[in-house]
Tab-separated table of C-alpha atoms in Angstrom:
chain	number	residue	atom	x	y	z
V	1049	UNK	CA	0.000	0.001	-0.001
V	1050	UNK	CA	2.938	2.345	0.510
V	1051	UNK	CA	3.710	2.033	-3.203
V	1052	UNK	CA	0.058	2.829	-3.933
V	1053	UNK	CA	0.278	5.894	-1.758
V	1054	UNK	CA	3.454	7.100	-3.443
V	1055	UNK	CA	2.214	6.481	-6.971
V	1056	UNK	CA	-1.372	7.711	-6.744
V	1057	UNK	CA	-1.465	9.719	-3.513
V	1058	UNK	CA	-4.169	7.371	-2.197
V	1059	UNK	CA	-4.422	8.160	1.496
V	1060	UNK	CA	-6.481	5.135	2.446
V	1061	UNK	CA	-9.160	7.281	4.026
V	1062	UNK	CA	-11.691	9.681	2.491
V	1063	UNK	CA	-10.898	13.349	2.675
V	1064	UNK	CA	-12.634	14.829	5.722
V	1065	UNK	CA	-14.451	18.100	5.553
V	1066	UNK	CA	-12.987	20.965	7.536
V	1067	UNK	CA	-14.664	21.821	10.792
V	1068	UNK	CA	-16.303	25.182	11.178
V	1069	UNK	CA	-14.071	27.735	12.830
V	1070	UNK	CA	-16.321	29.144	15.472
V	1071	UNK	CA	-13.704	31.700	16.511
V	1072	UNK	CA	-13.871	33.409	13.138
V	1073	UNK	CA	-17.027	35.209	14.119
V	1074	UNK	CA	-16.718	38.928	13.556
V	1075	UNK	CA	-19.009	41.626	14.770
V	1076	UNK	CA	-20.319	44.224	12.420
V	1077	UNK	CA	-18.178	47.369	12.502
V	1078	UNK	CA	-19.659	50.355	14.273
V	1079	UNK	CA	-20.342	53.071	11.796
V	1080	UNK	CA	-19.818	56.709	12.825
V	1081	UNK	CA	-23.001	58.585	12.227
V	1082	UNK	CA	-21.083	61.885	12.344
V	1083	UNK	CA	-19.865	61.097	8.827
V	1084	UNK	CA	-23.310	61.728	7.493
V	1085	UNK	CA	-23.779	64.860	5.388
V	1086	UNK	CA	-25.325	67.920	6.896
V	1087	UNK	CA	-28.305	67.500	4.645
V	1088	UNK	CA	-29.399	64.516	6.696
V	1089	UNK	CA	-29.951	66.627	9.806
V	1090	UNK	CA	-33.181	68.334	10.760
V	1091	UNK	CA	-32.870	72.113	11.041
V	1092	UNK	CA	-35.532	73.754	13.211
V	1093	UNK	CA	-37.236	76.891	11.810
V	1094	UNK	CA	-36.043	80.225	13.011
V	1095	UNK	CA	-38.096	82.084	15.599
V	1096	UNK	CA	-40.814	84.246	14.075
V	1097	UNK	CA	-40.098	87.968	14.152
V	1098	UNK	CA	-42.984	90.449	14.298
V	1099	UNK	CA	-42.573	93.123	11.718
V	1100	UNK	CA	-45.213	95.878	11.795
V	1101	UNK	CA	-46.774	96.864	8.482
V	1102	UNK	CA	-46.170	100.500	9.210
V	1103	UNK	CA	-44.049	102.505	11.580
V	1104	UNK	CA	-45.610	104.753	14.203
V	1105	UNK	CA	-44.136	106.770	16.995
V	1106	UNK	CA	-46.112	106.038	20.150
V	1107	UNK	CA	-44.852	109.253	21.689
V	1108	UNK	CA	-46.397	111.413	18.960
V	1109	UNK	CA	-49.921	112.562	19.678
V	1110	UNK	CA	-52.638	111.151	17.508
V	1111	UNK	CA	-54.229	113.533	15.033
V	1112	UNK	CA	-58.018	113.987	15.174
V	1113	UNK	CA	-59.738	113.282	11.851
V	1114	UNK	CA	-61.700	116.056	10.278
V	1115	UNK	CA	-65.521	115.824	10.434
V	1116	UNK	CA	-65.786	116.320	6.674
V	1117	UNK	CA	-63.700	113.217	5.993
V	1118	UNK	CA	-65.787	111.090	8.404
V	1119	UNK	CA	-69.033	112.123	6.712
V	1120	UNK	CA	-67.606	111.265	3.307
V	1121	UNK	CA	-66.572	107.767	4.464
V	1122	UNK	CA	-70.038	107.192	5.907
V	1123	UNK	CA	-71.740	108.115	2.638
V	1124	UNK	CA	-69.419	105.756	0.686
V	1125	UNK	CA	-70.141	102.829	3.020
V	1126	UNK	CA	-73.925	103.343	2.763
V	1127	UNK	CA	-73.736	103.420	-1.000
V	1128	UNK	CA	-71.639	100.248	-1.139
V	1129	UNK	CA	-74.105	98.385	1.093
V	1130	UNK	CA	-77.054	99.364	-1.060
V	1131	UNK	CA	-75.230	98.248	-4.210
V	1132	UNK	CA	-74.333	94.889	-2.607
V	1133	UNK	CA	-77.936	94.256	-1.560
V	1134	UNK	CA	-79.231	95.043	-5.007
V	1135	UNK	CA	-76.599	92.817	-6.640
V	1136	UNK	CA	-77.342	89.960	-4.302
V	1137	UNK	CA	-81.008	90.126	-5.211
V	1138	UNK	CA	-80.131	89.957	-8.869
V	1139	UNK	CA	-77.868	86.983	-8.348
V	1140	UNK	CA	-80.421	85.152	-6.241
V	1141	UNK	CA	-83.191	85.713	-8.744
V	1142	UNK	CA	-80.889	84.444	-11.516
V	1143	UNK	CA	-79.528	81.226	-9.985
V	1144	UNK	CA	-82.290	80.174	-7.617
V	1145	UNK	CA	-84.293	78.151	-10.190
V	1146	UNK	CA	-81.264	75.977	-11.097
V	1147	UNK	CA	-80.256	75.687	-7.461
V	1148	UNK	CA	-83.761	74.566	-6.560
V	1149	UNK	CA	-83.735	71.949	-9.322
V	1150	UNK	CA	-80.406	70.627	-8.172
V	1151	UNK	CA	-81.661	70.091	-4.679
V	1152	UNK	CA	-84.768	68.418	-6.000
V	1153	UNK	CA	-82.794	66.086	-8.274
V	1154	UNK	CA	-80.533	65.007	-5.421
V	1155	UNK	CA	-83.545	64.205	-3.289
V	1156	UNK	CA	-85.148	62.212	-6.100
V	1157	UNK	CA	-81.875	60.300	-6.720
V	1158	UNK	CA	-81.588	59.402	-3.046
V	1159	UNK	CA	-85.123	58.074	-3.009
V	1160	UNK	CA	-84.494	55.968	-6.117
V	1161	UNK	CA	-81.735	53.797	-4.478
V	1162	UNK	CA	-83.677	52.976	-1.345
V	1163	UNK	CA	-86.475	50.505	-1.080
V	1164	UNK	CA	-87.381	47.010	0.028
V	1165	UNK	CA	-84.865	44.995	-2.073
V	1166	UNK	CA	-82.650	42.558	-0.113
V	1167	UNK	CA	-80.372	39.549	-0.709
V	1168	UNK	CA	-81.756	36.172	0.140
V	1169	UNK	CA	-79.904	32.964	1.130
V	1170	UNK	CA	-81.661	29.901	-0.181
V	1171	UNK	CA	-81.135	26.268	0.688
V	1172	UNK	CA	-78.403	24.649	-1.415
V	1173	UNK	CA	-78.687	21.245	-2.961
V	1174	UNK	CA	-76.893	18.599	-0.916
V	1175	UNK	CA	-73.849	17.169	-2.685
V	1176	UNK	CA	-74.358	13.488	-3.200
V	1177	UNK	CA	-71.807	11.005	-1.911
V	1178	UNK	CA	-72.252	8.938	-5.069
V	1179	UNK	CA	-72.683	9.706	-8.739
V	1180	UNK	CA	-75.267	8.230	-11.093
V	1181	UNK	CA	-73.063	5.197	-11.737
V	1182	UNK	CA	-72.718	4.425	-8.041
V	1183	UNK	CA	-69.096	5.554	-7.703
V	1184	UNK	CA	-68.073	7.760	-4.818
V	1185	UNK	CA	-67.755	11.457	-5.424
V	1186	UNK	CA	-65.004	13.472	-3.744
V	1187	UNK	CA	-67.483	14.220	-0.958
V	1188	UNK	CA	-68.200	10.512	-0.633
V	1189	UNK	CA	-64.494	9.584	-0.457
V	1190	UNK	CA	-63.931	12.204	2.255
V	1191	UNK	CA	-66.920	11.022	4.292
V	1192	UNK	CA	-66.017	7.354	3.998
V	1193	UNK	CA	-62.241	7.549	4.441
V	1194	UNK	CA	-61.375	10.411	6.808
V	1195	UNK	CA	-61.752	8.266	9.915
V	1196	UNK	CA	-59.008	5.981	8.581
V	1197	UNK	CA	-56.567	8.891	8.222
V	1198	UNK	CA	-54.415	10.171	11.082
V	1199	UNK	CA	-51.872	12.830	11.892
V	1200	UNK	CA	-48.470	11.918	13.314
V	1201	UNK	CA	-46.302	14.059	15.609
V	1202	UNK	CA	-42.700	12.930	15.999
V	1203	UNK	CA	-40.464	13.744	18.974
V	1204	UNK	CA	-36.720	13.624	19.489
V	1205	UNK	CA	-34.791	13.526	22.751
V	1206	UNK	CA	-32.921	16.732	23.273
V	1207	UNK	CA	-30.571	18.079	25.934
V	1208	UNK	CA	-30.668	21.818	26.510
V	1209	UNK	CA	-27.639	23.531	24.976
V	1210	UNK	CA	-26.360	27.006	25.501
V	1211	UNK	CA	-23.707	29.051	23.769
V	1212	UNK	CA	-21.971	32.046	25.277
V	1213	UNK	CA	-19.396	33.742	23.042
V	1214	UNK	CA	-18.503	30.432	21.370
V	1215	UNK	CA	-18.206	28.587	24.680
V	1216	UNK	CA	-20.820	25.834	24.503
V	1217	UNK	CA	-22.214	23.633	27.237
V	1218	UNK	CA	-25.228	21.590	28.238
V	1219	UNK	CA	-27.553	21.911	31.183
V	1220	UNK	CA	-28.800	19.077	33.302
V	1221	UNK	CA	-32.336	19.189	31.921
V	1222	UNK	CA	-33.501	17.111	28.970
V	1223	UNK	CA	-36.727	15.906	27.383
V	1224	UNK	CA	-38.554	15.165	24.187
V	1225	UNK	CA	-39.138	17.916	21.696
V	1226	UNK	CA	-41.642	17.892	18.836
V	1227	UNK	CA	-39.478	17.799	15.718
V	1228	UNK	CA	-41.957	17.218	12.909
V	1229	UNK	CA	-45.427	16.225	11.778
V	1230	UNK	CA	-46.696	13.919	9.061
V	1231	UNK	CA	-49.620	11.784	8.013
V	1232	UNK	CA	-50.616	8.140	8.240
V	1233	UNK	CA	-53.394	5.649	7.526
V	1234	UNK	CA	-54.853	2.892	9.739
V	1235	UNK	CA	-53.857	-0.366	8.027
V	1236	UNK	CA	-54.695	-3.264	10.370
V	1237	UNK	CA	-55.836	-4.354	13.829
V	1238	UNK	CA	-54.722	-7.454	15.733
V	1239	UNK	CA	-54.542	-8.607	19.374
V	1240	UNK	CA	-55.715	-5.328	20.835
V	1241	UNK	CA	-53.311	-3.258	18.755
V	1242	UNK	CA	-53.822	-1.034	15.732
V	1243	UNK	CA	-51.104	-0.544	13.122
V	1244	UNK	CA	-50.486	2.745	11.335
V	1245	UNK	CA	-48.780	2.888	7.907
V	1246	UNK	CA	-46.738	5.980	7.094
V	1247	UNK	CA	-43.475	6.971	5.366
V	1248	UNK	CA	-40.078	5.892	6.623
V	1249	UNK	CA	-38.652	9.410	6.377
V	1250	UNK	CA	-41.411	10.688	8.674
V	1251	UNK	CA	-40.462	8.423	11.618
V	1252	UNK	CA	-36.899	7.137	11.064
V	1253	UNK	CA	-35.079	9.775	13.158
V	1254	UNK	CA	-37.591	10.086	16.006
V	1255	UNK	CA	-37.655	8.562	19.492
V	1256	UNK	CA	-41.371	8.751	20.284
V	1257	UNK	CA	-44.641	9.475	18.509
V	1258	UNK	CA	-48.216	10.672	18.959
V	1259	UNK	CA	-51.035	9.588	16.639
V	1260	UNK	CA	-54.015	11.964	16.341
V	1261	UNK	CA	-57.327	10.644	14.985
V	1262	UNK	CA	-59.946	12.517	12.958
V	1263	UNK	CA	-61.911	13.152	16.201
V	1264	UNK	CA	-58.738	14.688	17.776
V	1265	UNK	CA	-58.208	11.763	20.169
V	1266	UNK	CA	-54.498	11.125	20.731
V	1267	UNK	CA	-52.547	7.915	21.295
V	1268	UNK	CA	-48.923	7.313	22.212
V	1269	UNK	CA	-47.317	5.182	19.479
V	1270	UNK	CA	-44.295	2.914	19.175
V	1271	UNK	CA	-42.215	2.181	16.101
V	1272	UNK	CA	-42.553	-1.245	14.551
V	1273	UNK	CA	-39.974	-0.589	11.839
V	1274	UNK	CA	-39.205	1.274	8.643
V	1275	UNK	CA	-37.717	0.530	5.248
V	1276	UNK	CA	-35.722	3.282	3.587
V	1277	UNK	CA	-35.740	1.582	0.195
V	1278	UNK	CA	-39.524	1.774	-0.230
V	1279	UNK	CA	-39.921	4.726	2.190
V	1280	UNK	CA	-42.542	2.802	4.172
V	1281	UNK	CA	-42.756	2.731	7.974
V	1282	UNK	CA	-45.162	1.291	10.582
V	1283	UNK	CA	-46.257	2.497	14.017
V	1284	UNK	CA	-48.486	0.674	16.545
V	1285	UNK	CA	-50.930	2.014	19.165
V	1286	UNK	CA	-52.893	0.325	21.935
V	1287	UNK	CA	-56.416	0.766	20.555
V	1288	UNK	CA	-59.245	-1.245	19.029
V	1289	UNK	CA	-62.411	-0.486	17.093
V	1290	UNK	CA	-60.865	2.131	14.833
V	1291	UNK	CA	-61.743	2.284	11.153
V	1292	UNK	CA	-59.240	0.288	9.115
V	1293	UNK	CA	-58.677	1.482	5.557
V	1294	UNK	CA	-59.326	-0.741	2.548
V	1295	UNK	CA	-56.408	-1.186	0.138
V	1296	UNK	CA	-56.896	-1.507	-3.613
V	1297	UNK	CA	-54.761	-3.200	-6.277
V	1298	UNK	CA	-52.283	-0.603	-7.568
V	1299	UNK	CA	-51.735	-2.707	-10.697
V	1300	UNK	CA	-55.271	-1.823	-11.767
V	1301	UNK	CA	-54.620	1.942	-11.764
V	1302	UNK	CA	-55.111	3.744	-15.085
V	1303	UNK	CA	-53.566	7.010	-16.205
V	1304	UNK	CA	-56.192	9.749	-16.139
V	1305	UNK	CA	-58.376	8.280	-13.410
V	1306	UNK	CA	-59.490	10.513	-10.540
V	1307	UNK	CA	-57.810	10.246	-7.161
V	1308	UNK	CA	-58.113	11.910	-3.755
V	1309	UNK	CA	-55.259	12.627	-1.323
V	1310	UNK	CA	-55.972	13.042	2.392
V	1311	UNK	CA	-53.296	14.208	4.823
V	1312	UNK	CA	-51.891	16.984	6.972
V	1313	UNK	CA	-50.153	19.513	4.696
V	1314	UNK	CA	-48.333	21.938	6.969
V	1315	UNK	CA	-49.026	19.877	10.071
V	1316	UNK	CA	-51.949	19.010	12.332
V	1317	UNK	CA	-53.512	22.442	12.036
V	1318	UNK	CA	-54.590	21.284	8.544
V	1319	UNK	CA	-55.316	17.704	9.627
V	1320	UNK	CA	-56.992	15.494	7.029
V	1321	UNK	CA	-57.194	18.119	4.318
V	1322	UNK	CA	-58.661	16.774	1.067
V	1323	UNK	CA	-57.206	17.445	-2.386
V	1324	UNK	CA	-58.279	15.956	-5.696
V	1325	UNK	CA	-56.446	15.245	-8.936
V	1326	UNK	CA	-55.787	12.640	-11.556
V	1327	UNK	CA	-53.173	9.941	-12.009
V	1328	UNK	CA	-50.636	11.583	-14.324
V	1329	UNK	CA	-48.263	8.632	-14.894
V	1330	UNK	CA	-47.370	5.173	-13.619
V	1331	UNK	CA	-44.084	3.422	-12.774
V	1332	UNK	CA	-42.160	6.714	-12.548
V	1333	UNK	CA	-38.639	6.071	-11.194
V	1334	UNK	CA	-38.001	8.207	-8.104
V	1335	UNK	CA	-34.759	7.836	-6.120
V	1336	UNK	CA	-35.043	6.979	-2.439
V	1337	UNK	CA	-32.829	8.396	0.283
V	1338	UNK	CA	-30.445	5.424	-0.013
V	1339	UNK	CA	-30.098	5.369	-3.776
V	1340	UNK	CA	-32.742	2.857	-4.805
V	1341	UNK	CA	-35.251	3.899	-7.426
V	1342	UNK	CA	-38.899	3.177	-6.664
V	1343	UNK	CA	-41.567	2.858	-9.305
V	1344	UNK	CA	-44.039	5.508	-8.119
V	1345	UNK	CA	-47.467	6.828	-9.019
V	1346	UNK	CA	-47.367	10.408	-10.308
V	1347	UNK	CA	-50.395	12.582	-9.509
V	1348	UNK	CA	-51.313	16.243	-9.894
V	1349	UNK	CA	-53.258	16.429	-6.604
V	1350	UNK	CA	-51.692	18.978	-4.257
V	1351	UNK	CA	-49.149	17.176	-2.035
V	1352	UNK	CA	-47.161	19.388	0.345
V	1353	UNK	CA	-44.822	18.894	3.311
V	1354	UNK	CA	-46.856	17.091	5.976
V	1355	UNK	CA	-48.779	15.026	3.412
V	1356	UNK	CA	-46.025	12.406	3.462
V	1357	UNK	CA	-47.364	9.116	4.833
V	1358	UNK	CA	-50.958	9.999	3.979
V	1359	UNK	CA	-53.195	7.945	1.740
V	1360	UNK	CA	-54.013	8.327	-1.949
V	1361	UNK	CA	-57.533	6.992	-2.608
V	1362	UNK	CA	-59.370	5.911	-5.745
V	1363	UNK	CA	-63.034	6.805	-6.253
V	1364	UNK	CA	-64.099	3.561	-4.579
V	1365	UNK	CA	-62.520	4.727	-1.324
V	1366	UNK	CA	-59.579	2.293	-1.538
V	1367	UNK	CA	-55.966	3.209	-0.754
V	1368	UNK	CA	-53.951	2.921	-3.975
V	1369	UNK	CA	-50.799	4.668	-2.755
V	1370	UNK	CA	-48.928	6.294	0.118
V	1371	UNK	CA	-47.987	9.901	-0.638
V	1372	UNK	CA	-44.236	10.163	-0.319
V	1373	UNK	CA	-42.719	13.220	-1.962
V	1374	UNK	CA	-43.257	16.325	-4.049
V	1375	UNK	CA	-40.962	18.120	-6.462
V	1376	UNK	CA	-40.980	21.541	-4.825
V	1377	UNK	CA	-39.737	23.416	-7.882
V	1378	UNK	CA	-41.523	26.055	-9.876
V	1379	UNK	CA	-40.696	24.193	-13.077
V	1380	UNK	CA	-42.468	21.069	-11.794
V	1381	UNK	CA	-45.343	22.415	-9.732
V	1382	UNK	CA	-48.203	19.924	-9.472
V	1383	UNK	CA	-46.062	16.760	-9.591
V	1384	UNK	CA	-46.649	14.580	-6.538
V	1385	UNK	CA	-45.596	10.965	-6.008
V	1386	UNK	CA	-46.993	8.004	-4.107
V	1387	UNK	CA	-45.636	4.541	-3.308
V	1388	UNK	CA	-47.998	2.025	-4.991
V	1389	UNK	CA	-50.269	0.244	-2.538
V	1390	UNK	CA	-49.012	-3.223	-3.497
V	1391	UNK	CA	-45.434	-2.222	-2.687
V	1392	UNK	CA	-46.478	-0.444	0.513
V	1393	UNK	CA	-48.574	-3.349	1.807
V	1394	UNK	CA	-45.840	-5.928	1.137
V	1395	UNK	CA	-43.235	-3.799	2.924
V	1396	UNK	CA	-45.487	-2.985	5.884
V	1397	UNK	CA	-46.652	-6.572	6.386
V	1398	UNK	CA	-43.035	-7.785	6.382
V	1399	UNK	CA	-42.037	-5.074	8.874
V	1400	UNK	CA	-44.809	-6.228	11.236
V	1401	UNK	CA	-43.900	-9.889	10.855
V	1402	UNK	CA	-40.102	-9.702	10.749
V	1403	UNK	CA	-39.047	-6.218	11.785
V	1404	UNK	CA	-37.478	-5.818	8.360
V	1405	UNK	CA	-38.454	-6.412	4.734
V	1406	UNK	CA	-37.645	-10.049	4.047
V	1407	UNK	CA	-36.310	-11.322	0.740
V	1408	UNK	CA	-33.908	-8.446	0.108
V	1409	UNK	CA	-30.474	-9.298	-1.278
V	1410	UNK	CA	-27.160	-7.681	-0.359
V	1411	UNK	CA	-23.417	-8.244	-0.869
V	1412	UNK	CA	-22.510	-7.718	2.789
V	1413	UNK	CA	-20.007	-4.850	2.582
V	1414	UNK	CA	-19.623	-1.259	3.682
V	1415	UNK	CA	-18.003	1.088	1.176
V	1416	UNK	CA	-17.005	4.663	0.341
V	1417	UNK	CA	-17.434	6.248	-3.063
V	1418	UNK	CA	-14.182	6.722	-4.956
V	1419	UNK	CA	-15.084	10.388	-5.460
V	1420	UNK	CA	-14.477	10.959	-1.721
V	1421	UNK	CA	-10.760	10.388	-2.111
V	1422	UNK	CA	-8.173	12.961	-3.145
V	1423	UNK	CA	-6.584	10.597	-5.671
V	1424	UNK	CA	-9.869	9.800	-7.451
V	1425	UNK	CA	-8.806	11.443	-10.735
V	1426	UNK	CA	-5.626	9.352	-10.935
V	1427	UNK	CA	-7.525	6.135	-10.240
V	1428	UNK	CA	-10.206	6.915	-12.811
V	1429	UNK	CA	-7.574	7.662	-15.433
V	1430	UNK	CA	-5.864	4.320	-14.765
V	1431	UNK	CA	-9.182	2.438	-14.890
V	1432	UNK	CA	-10.098	4.068	-18.184
V	1433	UNK	CA	-6.874	2.718	-19.706
V	1434	UNK	CA	-8.027	-0.748	-18.660
V	1435	UNK	CA	-11.345	-0.313	-20.426
V	1436	UNK	CA	-13.499	0.941	-17.527
V	1437	UNK	CA	-14.456	4.371	-18.794
V	1438	UNK	CA	-16.341	6.885	-16.629
V	1439	UNK	CA	-16.250	4.586	-13.580
V	1440	UNK	CA	-17.361	7.347	-11.193
V	1441	UNK	CA	-19.564	4.844	-9.337
V	1442	UNK	CA	-16.552	2.780	-8.214
V	1443	UNK	CA	-17.039	1.497	-4.641
V	1444	UNK	CA	-14.010	1.353	-2.292
V	1445	UNK	CA	-14.546	-1.520	0.162
V	1446	UNK	CA	-14.190	-0.550	3.836
V	1447	UNK	CA	-15.519	-3.610	5.728
V	1448	UNK	CA	-16.757	-7.099	4.826
V	1449	UNK	CA	-19.392	-8.671	7.100
V	1450	UNK	CA	-18.773	-12.127	8.575
V	1451	UNK	CA	-21.749	-13.617	6.706
V	1452	UNK	CA	-20.728	-12.158	3.319
V	1453	UNK	CA	-19.646	-14.589	0.608
V	1454	UNK	CA	-16.640	-12.287	0.010
V	1455	UNK	CA	-15.243	-13.056	3.464
V	1456	UNK	CA	-13.488	-16.187	2.233
V	1457	UNK	CA	-12.585	-14.778	-1.199
V	1458	UNK	CA	-9.487	-12.915	-2.327
V	1459	UNK	CA	-11.005	-9.531	-1.473
V	1460	UNK	CA	-9.679	-7.068	1.091
V	1461	UNK	CA	-10.079	-3.554	2.443
V	1462	UNK	CA	-9.491	-0.767	-0.126
V	1463	UNK	CA	-10.197	-3.128	-3.046
V	1464	UNK	CA	-12.509	-1.404	-5.512
V	1465	UNK	CA	-15.636	-2.760	-7.196
V	1466	UNK	CA	-15.554	-1.256	-10.707
V	1467	UNK	CA	-18.154	-3.417	-12.489
V	1468	UNK	CA	-20.999	-5.858	-11.760
V	1469	UNK	CA	-21.905	-8.613	-14.235
V	1470	UNK	CA	-19.643	-6.896	-16.776
V	1471	UNK	CA	-21.299	-3.445	-16.494
V	1472	UNK	CA	-18.973	-0.578	-15.507
V	1473	UNK	CA	-20.146	1.365	-12.456
V	1474	UNK	CA	-20.701	4.778	-13.966
V	1475	UNK	CA	-22.934	5.272	-10.911
V	1476	UNK	CA	-23.616	3.276	-7.734
V	1477	UNK	CA	-27.248	2.970	-8.877
V	1478	UNK	CA	-26.107	0.117	-11.130
V	1479	UNK	CA	-25.326	-1.995	-8.051
V	1480	UNK	CA	-28.475	-1.044	-6.151
V	1481	UNK	CA	-30.645	-1.778	-9.171
V	1482	UNK	CA	-28.953	-5.162	-9.618
V	1483	UNK	CA	-29.606	-6.016	-5.969
V	1484	UNK	CA	-33.233	-4.947	-6.117
V	1485	UNK	CA	-33.781	-7.320	-9.034
V	1486	UNK	CA	-32.073	-10.215	-7.219
V	1487	UNK	CA	-32.932	-12.508	-4.326
V	1488	UNK	CA	-30.832	-13.961	-1.504
V	1489	UNK	CA	-28.945	-16.933	-2.891
V	1490	UNK	CA	-28.475	-15.450	-6.356
V	1491	UNK	CA	-24.890	-15.130	-7.658
V	1492	UNK	CA	-23.407	-12.046	-9.300
V	1493	UNK	CA	-19.956	-11.348	-10.748
V	1494	UNK	CA	-17.965	-8.453	-9.275
V	1495	UNK	CA	-14.945	-6.946	-11.057
V	1496	UNK	CA	-12.373	-5.972	-8.454
V	1497	UNK	CA	-9.566	-3.427	-9.013
V	1498	UNK	CA	-6.523	-3.455	-6.747
V	1499	UNK	CA	-3.453	-1.233	-6.684
V	1500	UNK	CA	-0.144	-3.125	-6.614
V	1501	UNK	CA	3.066	-1.165	-6.816
V	1502	UNK	CA	2.797	1.376	-9.593
V	1503	UNK	CA	-0.099	-0.261	-11.405
V	1504	UNK	CA	-3.702	-1.377	-11.018
V	1505	UNK	CA	-4.755	-4.949	-11.677
V	1506	UNK	CA	-8.336	-6.192	-12.119
V	1507	UNK	CA	-9.940	-9.613	-11.565
V	1508	UNK	CA	-13.442	-11.113	-11.307
V	1509	UNK	CA	-15.008	-12.645	-8.207
V	1510	UNK	CA	-18.233	-14.659	-7.948
V	1511	UNK	CA	-20.395	-13.499	-5.021
V	1512	UNK	CA	-23.447	-15.279	-3.616
V	1513	UNK	CA	-25.904	-12.724	-2.260
V	1514	UNK	CA	-27.194	-12.913	1.299
V	1515	UNK	CA	-30.405	-11.595	2.871
V	1516	UNK	CA	-30.567	-8.027	4.087
V	1517	UNK	CA	-32.268	-7.681	7.461
V	1518	UNK	CA	-31.992	-3.940	7.825
């Protein structure tokens, strides 16, 4: 391996991301407000100064007006008053007819918009739960199925944490904290217990759960198990007599048929909201959180965060899918996806019976992607010269389980899987797809690449698959 390190710079371990430097925090600089321009300041108005319109000496004696001048002013004022009265009469006699009409018209207009007219609310026709052909309407699906739909609150254990100028610490108190909400559907009842089907990503990281029914009654729930590949999970509550949903055959779904989604978009405040749409497409490949591609139902019914785990119904009130994800992009608005009911039921039943989905095949290794290593480019270049072009999906083996068929083969840590059944790993999806199409006991051929000295050699190994119990 030392020769490998010297030739390709292969460190043996993936490059680790740098930790955040908490001491690099900088405060915003204080800005001096005195640098502002004078125009930004408010300038109060100057005090008012009384300036007389004329100047007069208060010491000078006032002059007495002459009687002749006073008489003349009196005559002028009397004449002006008489003229104003006469003019006013003329104006009044001229405009009063129009003024009178205007007042009359306004009164008539006011009377014309008043009366005994009033709005009336009449009894509306009741929406029927079934159409003329006997199928359920959207109203009928909601009435028949809502009691089978539940809201799920997930909790995580959390210790109080404080941070004081980058010096962290924890207090002595701890407890569960609500960390998310989702949807679910009542799938079965047995031995005094009721089982709730939901999505794996809703419950996989939580420590405890609360299930809320349509009537707002709450139950503490426990996890039965979850399967990341199908994104299906199961909870159980101590209750009986609840309404169990009916599941339909997802293989009978047709593109264009109506469907109804019921769930909790945005959380329990919108519990069991109903949306309607059509089936847009079938068998649409959607990648799961662990790389497997599920064949999903595509719908245009509104499916938002919180709807995950809720049921997708046909117009007979049967569950045909479990709403799992939504492309939250403006370019793809209105594209929701659901796990087909046949897939969901098989996974959930196996989780209840075994605690895992039985019949899954695996190689029995843990690996890192070649792209995580600093010498990836050198390795890829060498592999391309050997005929394995674009092998970006190459898997660097880290551990081999004791029950793996590779345990007794000529395979070791840091060996690389570059092809499976002769197909170059341009992506790791090639391996996961191969495993999903296989069963425990099947045999596949792995092409192994190993660095020796200044070169890379390749060889094939037969591997018998074992059962995955995760």
